[in-house]
CSV table of C-alpha atoms and ligand atoms in Angstrom, one decimal:
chain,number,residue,atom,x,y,z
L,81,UNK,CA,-51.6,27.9,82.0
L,82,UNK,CA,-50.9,31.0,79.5
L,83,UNK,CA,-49.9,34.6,81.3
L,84,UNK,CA,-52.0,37.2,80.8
L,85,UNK,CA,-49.6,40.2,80.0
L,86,UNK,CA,-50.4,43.8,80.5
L,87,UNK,CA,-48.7,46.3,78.3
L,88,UNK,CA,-49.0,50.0,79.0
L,89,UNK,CA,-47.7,52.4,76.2
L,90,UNK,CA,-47.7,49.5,73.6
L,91,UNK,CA,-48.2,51.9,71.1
L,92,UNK,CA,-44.8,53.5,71.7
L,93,UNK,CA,-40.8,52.4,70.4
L,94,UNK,CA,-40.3,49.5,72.9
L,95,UNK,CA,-44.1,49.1,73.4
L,96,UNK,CA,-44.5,48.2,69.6
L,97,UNK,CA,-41.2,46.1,69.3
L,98,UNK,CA,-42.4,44.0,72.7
L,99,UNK,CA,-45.8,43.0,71.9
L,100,UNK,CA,-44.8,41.4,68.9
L,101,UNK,CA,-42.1,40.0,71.0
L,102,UNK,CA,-44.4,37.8,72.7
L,103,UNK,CA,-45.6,36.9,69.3
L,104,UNK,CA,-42.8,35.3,68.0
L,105,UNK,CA,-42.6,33.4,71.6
L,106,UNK,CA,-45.4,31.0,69.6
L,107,UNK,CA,-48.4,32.9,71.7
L,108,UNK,CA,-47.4,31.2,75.2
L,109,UNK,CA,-49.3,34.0,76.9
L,110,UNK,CA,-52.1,36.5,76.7
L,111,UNK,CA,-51.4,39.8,75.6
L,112,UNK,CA,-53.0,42.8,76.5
L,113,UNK,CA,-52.2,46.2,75.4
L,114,UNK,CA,-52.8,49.7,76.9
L,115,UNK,CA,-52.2,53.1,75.6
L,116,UNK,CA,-54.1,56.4,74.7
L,117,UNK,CA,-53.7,55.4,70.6
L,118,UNK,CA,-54.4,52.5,69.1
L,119,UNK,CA,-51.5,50.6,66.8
L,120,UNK,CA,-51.5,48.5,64.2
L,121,UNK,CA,-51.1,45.4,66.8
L,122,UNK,CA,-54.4,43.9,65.4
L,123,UNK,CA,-53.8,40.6,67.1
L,124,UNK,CA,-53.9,41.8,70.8
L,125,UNK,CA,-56.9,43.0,73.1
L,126,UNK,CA,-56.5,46.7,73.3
L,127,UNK,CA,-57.7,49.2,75.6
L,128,UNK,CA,-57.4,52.3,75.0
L,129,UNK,CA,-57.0,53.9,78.6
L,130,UNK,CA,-55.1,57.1,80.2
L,131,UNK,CA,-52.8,55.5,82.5
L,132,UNK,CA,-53.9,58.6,84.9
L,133,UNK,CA,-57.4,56.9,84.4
L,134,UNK,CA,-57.3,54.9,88.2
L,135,UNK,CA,-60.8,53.6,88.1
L,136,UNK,CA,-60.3,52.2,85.0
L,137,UNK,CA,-56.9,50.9,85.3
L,138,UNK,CA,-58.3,49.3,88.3
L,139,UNK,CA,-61.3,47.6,86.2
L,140,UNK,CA,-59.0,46.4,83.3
L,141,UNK,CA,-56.7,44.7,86.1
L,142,UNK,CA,-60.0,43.1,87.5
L,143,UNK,CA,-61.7,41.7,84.3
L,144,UNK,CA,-58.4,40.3,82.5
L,145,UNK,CA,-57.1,38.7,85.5
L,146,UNK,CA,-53.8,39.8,84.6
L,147,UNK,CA,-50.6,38.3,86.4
L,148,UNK,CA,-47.8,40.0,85.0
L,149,UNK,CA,-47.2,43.9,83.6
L,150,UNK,CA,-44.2,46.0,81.4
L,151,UNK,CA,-45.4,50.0,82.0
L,152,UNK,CA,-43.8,51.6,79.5
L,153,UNK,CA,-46.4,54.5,79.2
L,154,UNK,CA,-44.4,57.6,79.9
L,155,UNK,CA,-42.9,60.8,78.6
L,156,UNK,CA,-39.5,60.8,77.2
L,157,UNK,CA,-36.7,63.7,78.1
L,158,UNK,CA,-37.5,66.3,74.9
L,159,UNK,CA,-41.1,65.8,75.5
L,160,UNK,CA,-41.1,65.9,79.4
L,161,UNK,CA,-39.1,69.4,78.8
L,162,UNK,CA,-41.5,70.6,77.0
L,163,UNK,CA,-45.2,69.8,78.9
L,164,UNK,CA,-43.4,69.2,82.2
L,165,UNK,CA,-46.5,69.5,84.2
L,166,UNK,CA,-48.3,66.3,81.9
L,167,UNK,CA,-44.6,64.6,82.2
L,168,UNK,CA,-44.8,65.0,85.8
L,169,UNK,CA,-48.1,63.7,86.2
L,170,UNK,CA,-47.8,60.3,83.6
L,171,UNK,CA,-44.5,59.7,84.8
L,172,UNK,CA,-44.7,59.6,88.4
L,173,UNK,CA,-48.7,59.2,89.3
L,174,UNK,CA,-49.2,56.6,86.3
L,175,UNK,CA,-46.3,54.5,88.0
L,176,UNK,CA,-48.0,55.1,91.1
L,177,UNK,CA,-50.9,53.6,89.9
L,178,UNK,CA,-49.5,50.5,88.2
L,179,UNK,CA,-47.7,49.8,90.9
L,180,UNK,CA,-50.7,49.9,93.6
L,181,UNK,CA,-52.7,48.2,91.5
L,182,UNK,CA,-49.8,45.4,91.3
L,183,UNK,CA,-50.2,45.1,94.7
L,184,UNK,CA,-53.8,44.8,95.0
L,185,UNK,CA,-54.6,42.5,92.3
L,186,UNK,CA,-50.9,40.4,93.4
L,187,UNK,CA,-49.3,41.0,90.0
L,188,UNK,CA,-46.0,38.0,90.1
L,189,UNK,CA,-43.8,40.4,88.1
L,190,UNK,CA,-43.6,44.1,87.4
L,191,UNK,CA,-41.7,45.5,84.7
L,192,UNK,CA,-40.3,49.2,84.2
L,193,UNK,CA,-37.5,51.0,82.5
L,194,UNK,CA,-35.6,53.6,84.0
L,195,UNK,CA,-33.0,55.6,81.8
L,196,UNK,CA,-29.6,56.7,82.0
L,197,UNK,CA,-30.8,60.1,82.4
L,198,UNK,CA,-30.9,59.6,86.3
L,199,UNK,CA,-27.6,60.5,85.8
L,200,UNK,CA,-26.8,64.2,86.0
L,201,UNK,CA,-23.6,66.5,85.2
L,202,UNK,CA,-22.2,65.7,88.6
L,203,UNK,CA,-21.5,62.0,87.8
L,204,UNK,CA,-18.3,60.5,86.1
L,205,UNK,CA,-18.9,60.3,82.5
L,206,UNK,CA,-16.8,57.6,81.2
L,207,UNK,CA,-18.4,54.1,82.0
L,208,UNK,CA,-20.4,55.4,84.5
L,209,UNK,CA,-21.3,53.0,87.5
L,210,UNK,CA,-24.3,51.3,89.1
L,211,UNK,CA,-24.0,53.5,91.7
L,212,UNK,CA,-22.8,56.9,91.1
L,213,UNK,CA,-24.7,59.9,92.3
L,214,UNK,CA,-27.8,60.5,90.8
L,215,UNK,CA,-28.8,64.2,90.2
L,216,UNK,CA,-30.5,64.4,87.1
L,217,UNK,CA,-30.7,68.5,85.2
L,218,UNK,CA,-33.9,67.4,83.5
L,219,UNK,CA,-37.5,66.8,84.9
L,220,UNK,CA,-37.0,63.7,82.9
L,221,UNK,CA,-33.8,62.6,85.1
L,222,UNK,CA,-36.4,63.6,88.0
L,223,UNK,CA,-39.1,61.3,87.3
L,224,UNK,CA,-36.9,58.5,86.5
L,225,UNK,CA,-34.3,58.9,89.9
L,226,UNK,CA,-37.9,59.2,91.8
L,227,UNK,CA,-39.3,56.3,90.1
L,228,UNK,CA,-36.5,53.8,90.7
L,229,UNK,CA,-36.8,54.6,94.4
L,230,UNK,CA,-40.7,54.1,94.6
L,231,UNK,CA,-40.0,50.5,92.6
L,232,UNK,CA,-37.7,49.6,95.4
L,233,UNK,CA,-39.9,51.5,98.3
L,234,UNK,CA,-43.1,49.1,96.8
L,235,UNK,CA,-40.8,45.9,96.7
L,236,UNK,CA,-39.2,46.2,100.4
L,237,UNK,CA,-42.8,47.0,102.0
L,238,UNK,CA,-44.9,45.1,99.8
L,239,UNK,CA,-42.9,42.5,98.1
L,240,UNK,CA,-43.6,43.4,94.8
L,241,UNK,CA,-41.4,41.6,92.7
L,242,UNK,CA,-40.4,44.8,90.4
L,243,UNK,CA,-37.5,44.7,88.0
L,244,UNK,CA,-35.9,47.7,86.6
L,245,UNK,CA,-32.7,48.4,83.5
L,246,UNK,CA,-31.5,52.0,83.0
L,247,UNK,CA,-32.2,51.8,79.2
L,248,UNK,CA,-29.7,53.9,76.5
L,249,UNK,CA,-31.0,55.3,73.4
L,250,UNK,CA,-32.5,53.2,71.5
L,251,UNK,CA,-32.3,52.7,67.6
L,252,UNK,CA,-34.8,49.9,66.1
L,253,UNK,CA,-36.3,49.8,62.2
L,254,UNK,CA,-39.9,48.2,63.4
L,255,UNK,CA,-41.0,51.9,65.7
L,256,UNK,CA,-40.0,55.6,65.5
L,257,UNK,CA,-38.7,57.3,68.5
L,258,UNK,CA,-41.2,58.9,70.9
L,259,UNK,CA,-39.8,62.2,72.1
L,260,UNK,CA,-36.4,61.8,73.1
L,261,UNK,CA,-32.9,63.5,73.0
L,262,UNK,CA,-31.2,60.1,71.4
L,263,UNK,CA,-33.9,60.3,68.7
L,264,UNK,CA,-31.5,61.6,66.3
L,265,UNK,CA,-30.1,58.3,65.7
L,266,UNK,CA,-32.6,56.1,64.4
L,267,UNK,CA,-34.3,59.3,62.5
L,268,UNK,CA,-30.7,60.1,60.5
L,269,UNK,CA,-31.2,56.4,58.9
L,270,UNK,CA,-34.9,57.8,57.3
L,271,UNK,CA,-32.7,60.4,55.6
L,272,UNK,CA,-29.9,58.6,54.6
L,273,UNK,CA,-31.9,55.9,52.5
L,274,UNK,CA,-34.0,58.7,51.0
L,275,UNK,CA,-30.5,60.4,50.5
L,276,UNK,CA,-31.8,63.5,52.0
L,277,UNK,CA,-29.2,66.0,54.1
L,278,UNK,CA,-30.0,64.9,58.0
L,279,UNK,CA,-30.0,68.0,59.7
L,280,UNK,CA,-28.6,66.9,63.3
L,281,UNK,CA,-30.0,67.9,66.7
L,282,UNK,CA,-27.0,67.2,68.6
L,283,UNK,CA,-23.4,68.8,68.0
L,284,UNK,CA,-21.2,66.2,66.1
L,285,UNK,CA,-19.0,65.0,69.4
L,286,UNK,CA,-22.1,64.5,71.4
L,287,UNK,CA,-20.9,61.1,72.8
L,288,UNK,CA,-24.1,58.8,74.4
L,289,UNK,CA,-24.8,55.4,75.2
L,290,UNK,CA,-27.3,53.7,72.9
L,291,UNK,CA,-28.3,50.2,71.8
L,292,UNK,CA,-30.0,47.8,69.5
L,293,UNK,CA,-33.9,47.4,69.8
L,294,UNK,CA,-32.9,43.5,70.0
L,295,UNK,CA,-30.5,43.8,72.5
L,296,UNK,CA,-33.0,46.5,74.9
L,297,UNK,CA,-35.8,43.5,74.3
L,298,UNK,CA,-34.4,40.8,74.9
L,299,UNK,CA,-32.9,41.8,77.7
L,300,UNK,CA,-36.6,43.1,79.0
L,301,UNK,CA,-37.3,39.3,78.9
L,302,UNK,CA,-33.7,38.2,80.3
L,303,UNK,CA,-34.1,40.5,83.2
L,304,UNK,CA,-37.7,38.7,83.5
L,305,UNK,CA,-37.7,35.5,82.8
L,306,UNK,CA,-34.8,34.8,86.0
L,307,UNK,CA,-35.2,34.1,89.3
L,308,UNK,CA,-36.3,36.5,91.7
L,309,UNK,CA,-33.3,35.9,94.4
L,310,UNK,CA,-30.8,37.0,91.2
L,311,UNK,CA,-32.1,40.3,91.1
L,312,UNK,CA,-30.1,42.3,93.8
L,313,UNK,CA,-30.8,46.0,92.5
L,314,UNK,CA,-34.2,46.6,93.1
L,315,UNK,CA,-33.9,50.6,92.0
L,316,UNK,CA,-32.9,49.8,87.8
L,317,UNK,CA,-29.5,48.4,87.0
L,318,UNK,CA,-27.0,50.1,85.0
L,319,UNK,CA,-27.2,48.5,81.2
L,320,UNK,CA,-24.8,48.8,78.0
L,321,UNK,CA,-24.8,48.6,74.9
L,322,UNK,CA,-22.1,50.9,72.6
L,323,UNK,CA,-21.4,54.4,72.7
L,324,UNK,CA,-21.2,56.8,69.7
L,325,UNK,CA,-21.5,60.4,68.6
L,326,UNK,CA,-23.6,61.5,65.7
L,327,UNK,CA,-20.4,61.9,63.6
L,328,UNK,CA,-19.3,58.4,64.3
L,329,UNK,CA,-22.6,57.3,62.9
L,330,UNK,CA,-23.0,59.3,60.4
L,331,UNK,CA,-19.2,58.1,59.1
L,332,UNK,CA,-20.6,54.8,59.5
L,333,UNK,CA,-23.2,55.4,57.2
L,334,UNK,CA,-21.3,56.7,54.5
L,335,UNK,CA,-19.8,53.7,54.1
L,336,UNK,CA,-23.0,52.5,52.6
L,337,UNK,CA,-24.0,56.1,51.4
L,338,UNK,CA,-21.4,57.7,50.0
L,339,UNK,CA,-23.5,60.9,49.0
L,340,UNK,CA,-25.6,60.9,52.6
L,341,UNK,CA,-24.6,64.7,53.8
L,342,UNK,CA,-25.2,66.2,57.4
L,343,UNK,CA,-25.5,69.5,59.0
L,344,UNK,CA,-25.1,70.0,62.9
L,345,UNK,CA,-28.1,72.6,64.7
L,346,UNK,CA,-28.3,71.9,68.3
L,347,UNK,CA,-30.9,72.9,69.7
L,348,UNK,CA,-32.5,72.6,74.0
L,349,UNK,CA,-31.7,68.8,73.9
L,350,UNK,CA,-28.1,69.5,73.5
L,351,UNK,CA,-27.9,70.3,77.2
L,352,UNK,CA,-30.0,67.2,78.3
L,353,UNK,CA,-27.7,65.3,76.4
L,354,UNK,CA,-23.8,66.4,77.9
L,355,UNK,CA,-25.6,66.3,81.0
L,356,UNK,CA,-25.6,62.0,80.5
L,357,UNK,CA,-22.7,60.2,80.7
L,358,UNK,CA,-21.1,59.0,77.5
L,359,UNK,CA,-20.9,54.9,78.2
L,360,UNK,CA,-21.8,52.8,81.2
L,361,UNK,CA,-20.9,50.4,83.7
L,362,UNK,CA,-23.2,47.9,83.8
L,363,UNK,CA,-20.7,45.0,86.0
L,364,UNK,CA,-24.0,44.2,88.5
L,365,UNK,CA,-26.1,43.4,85.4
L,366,UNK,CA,-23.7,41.3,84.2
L,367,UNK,CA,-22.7,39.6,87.5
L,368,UNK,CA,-26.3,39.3,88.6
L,369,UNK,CA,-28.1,38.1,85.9
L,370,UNK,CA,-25.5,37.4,82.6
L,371,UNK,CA,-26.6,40.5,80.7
L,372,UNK,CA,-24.1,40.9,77.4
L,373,UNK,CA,-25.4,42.9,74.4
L,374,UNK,CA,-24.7,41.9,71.3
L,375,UNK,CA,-24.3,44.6,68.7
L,376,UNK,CA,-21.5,47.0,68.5
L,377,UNK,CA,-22.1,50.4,65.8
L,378,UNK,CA,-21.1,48.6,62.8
L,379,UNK,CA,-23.6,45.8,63.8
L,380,UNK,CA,-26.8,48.4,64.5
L,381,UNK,CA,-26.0,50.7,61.4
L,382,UNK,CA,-25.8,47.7,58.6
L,383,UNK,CA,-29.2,46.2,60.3
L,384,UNK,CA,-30.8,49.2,60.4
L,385,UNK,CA,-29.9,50.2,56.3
L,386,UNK,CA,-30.7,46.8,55.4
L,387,UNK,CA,-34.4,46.6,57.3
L,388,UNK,CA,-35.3,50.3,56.5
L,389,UNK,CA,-34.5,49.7,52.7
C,279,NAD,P1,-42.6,56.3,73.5
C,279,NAD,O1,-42.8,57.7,73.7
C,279,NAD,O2,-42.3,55.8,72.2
C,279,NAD,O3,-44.0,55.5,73.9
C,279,NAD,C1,-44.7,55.9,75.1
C,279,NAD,C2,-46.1,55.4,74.9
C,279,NAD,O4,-46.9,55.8,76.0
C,279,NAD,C3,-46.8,56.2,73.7
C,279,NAD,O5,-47.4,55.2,72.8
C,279,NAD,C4,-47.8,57.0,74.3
C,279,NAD,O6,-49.0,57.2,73.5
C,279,NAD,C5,-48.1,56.3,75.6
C,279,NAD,N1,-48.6,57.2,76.6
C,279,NAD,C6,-48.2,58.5,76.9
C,279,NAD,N2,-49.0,59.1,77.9
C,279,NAD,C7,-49.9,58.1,78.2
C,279,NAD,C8,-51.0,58.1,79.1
C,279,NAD,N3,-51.3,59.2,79.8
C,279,NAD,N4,-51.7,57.0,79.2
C,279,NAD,C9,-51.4,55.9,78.4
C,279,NAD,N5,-50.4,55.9,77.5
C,279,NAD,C10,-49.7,57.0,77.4
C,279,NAD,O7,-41.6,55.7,74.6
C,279,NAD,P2,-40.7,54.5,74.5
C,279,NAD,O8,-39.4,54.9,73.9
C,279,NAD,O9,-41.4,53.3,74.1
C,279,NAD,O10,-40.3,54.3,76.1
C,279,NAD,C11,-41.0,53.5,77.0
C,279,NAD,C12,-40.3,53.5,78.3
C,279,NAD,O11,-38.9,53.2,78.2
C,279,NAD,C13,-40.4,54.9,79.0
C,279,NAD,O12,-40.5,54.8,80.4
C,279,NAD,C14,-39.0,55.5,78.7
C,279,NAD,O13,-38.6,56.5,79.6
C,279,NAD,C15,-38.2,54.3,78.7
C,279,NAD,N6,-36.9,54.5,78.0
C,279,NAD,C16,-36.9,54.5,76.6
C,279,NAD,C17,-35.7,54.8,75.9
C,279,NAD,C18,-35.7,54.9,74.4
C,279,NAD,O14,-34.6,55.2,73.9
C,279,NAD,N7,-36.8,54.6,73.7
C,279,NAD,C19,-34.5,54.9,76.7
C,279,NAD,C20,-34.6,54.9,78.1
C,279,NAD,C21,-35.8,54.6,78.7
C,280,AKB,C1,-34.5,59.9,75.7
C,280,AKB,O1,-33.6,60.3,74.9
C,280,AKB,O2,-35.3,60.6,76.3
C,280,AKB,C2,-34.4,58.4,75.9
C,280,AKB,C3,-33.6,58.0,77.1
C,280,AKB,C4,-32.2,57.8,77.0
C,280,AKB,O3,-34.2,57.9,78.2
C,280,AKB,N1,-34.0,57.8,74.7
């Protein structure tokens, strides 16, 4: 019998990349998509729905009889920095919400991303580990340290079968970034094919953990499709993919671009940004449930030139 598949904030980077996802996985399950702007997914239902909007969260869960969710509806760090009283609310009360409503409608599988910016100035930088301290600077960090422990909270007292990765940056040609201090590196490609001079948020040694869109979605389904008893973190596991700074990328791009020039003006999300830790540990992921990414910076700069062209 086909799933029917909730997605919250499927108009957003991952949201975008995952529906069609599901696509390609020859239409084996009913997709439903939720966020406050319609995309261009013509091909799903859409409901267009403020995840704040309990009542009618409650009536979409009712009518499509749905089994399994992926809330990615949220506000990224830059974003959340700025409006922190909205990030607040979406972040932690819209989780709230999915995650009741999992419960009361018996949803079989949860999904959620965390971020590596639960990690704060306090924890070791260098391969960072599943479980170093967590004490994020931003309100970001906050919401995301918070919302890994109600994930766990709802799974030990009600069972729900939530699972959780600490996501990187991510850099993917099919959606633009949402708000985020890693945005710099998918928007430098825009101005490198139009051979424009990137003018860089970020100093040029800002070292962070990122990854492919591929890698962050198929390891959404990996981390999905196991078995429940494999999953042993319950908060978000630690995931990895490579680590760069925007001069290593922007080297890497002038490979292809000889001409492509860059200027450096940090700006507030310089601070978010050597508050994260510049790679990650992500052992338990790999022990728990055979998590490997695939694509070093070489790999993620040529497939980003050649799909962006
Ligand atoms: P995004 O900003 O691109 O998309 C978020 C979507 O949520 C948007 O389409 C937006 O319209 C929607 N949304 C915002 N407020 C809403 C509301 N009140 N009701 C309904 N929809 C609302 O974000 P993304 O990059 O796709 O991130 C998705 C999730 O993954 C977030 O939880 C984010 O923290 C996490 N994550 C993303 C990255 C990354 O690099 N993209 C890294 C780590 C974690
Ligand atoms: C952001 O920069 O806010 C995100 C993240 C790492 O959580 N890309």
């Amino acid at each position: 019998m086909k799933k029917n598949i909730l997605i919250t904030g499927s108009n957003g980077q991952i949201g975008k990349e995952l529906t069609e996802s599901f696509k390609e996985k020859n239409n084996a399950s009913n997709i439903i998509c939720l966020d406050l702007i319609k995309g261009k997914q013509n091909h799903f239902k859409f409901y267009k729905c403020n995840i704040l909007d309990y009542e009618k969260l409650n009536s979409i869960f009712k009518k499509e009889k749905i089994n399994e969710v992926y809330h990615l509806a949220a506000y990224l760090s830059a974003k959340a920095e700025n409006n922190m009283n909205l990030a607040w609310k979406v972040n932690m009360d819209g989780l709230q919400n999915i995650l009741e409503l999992s419960v009361k409608y018996n949803i079989k599988k949860v999904f959620w991303p965390s971020s590596i910016a639960v990690f704060g100035e306090d924890a070791t930088k260098t391969k960072t580990k599943q479980n170093e301290k967590t004490n994020p600077n931003s309100i970001y960090g906050i919401t995301k340290v918070l919302g890994e422990r109600l994930c766990e909270f709802f799974f030990k007292n009600y069972k729900l079968d939530i699972r959780s990765v600490r996501f990187p940056g991510l850099i993917g040609h099919k959606s633009m970034p949402g708000g985020g201090t890693t945005d710099y590196a998918v928007d430098i490609f825009y101005s490198a094919v139009k051979k424009e001079k990137f003018s860089c948020f970020l100093k040029e040694n800002t070292l962070l953990p990122m990854m492919h869109m591929d890698d962050s979605i198929r390891a959404i389904h990996e981390i999905m499709n196991c078995e429940s008893k494999q999953i042993k973190i319950r908060t978000s596991y630690n995931i990895s993919g490579c680590s760069f700074n925007p001069k290593n990328i922007f080297d890497e791009i002038k490979k292809y671009i000889n001409e492509f020039k860059i200027t450096y003006k940090p700006d507030f999300r310089q601070n978010l940004a050597e508050s994260w830790p510049n790679s990650i540990d992500d052992t338990e992921a790999k022990k728990d449930w055979n998590w490997k990414s695939n694509y070093k910076i070489s790999e993620i700069v040529k497939s980003m030139l050649e799909n962006i062209k």
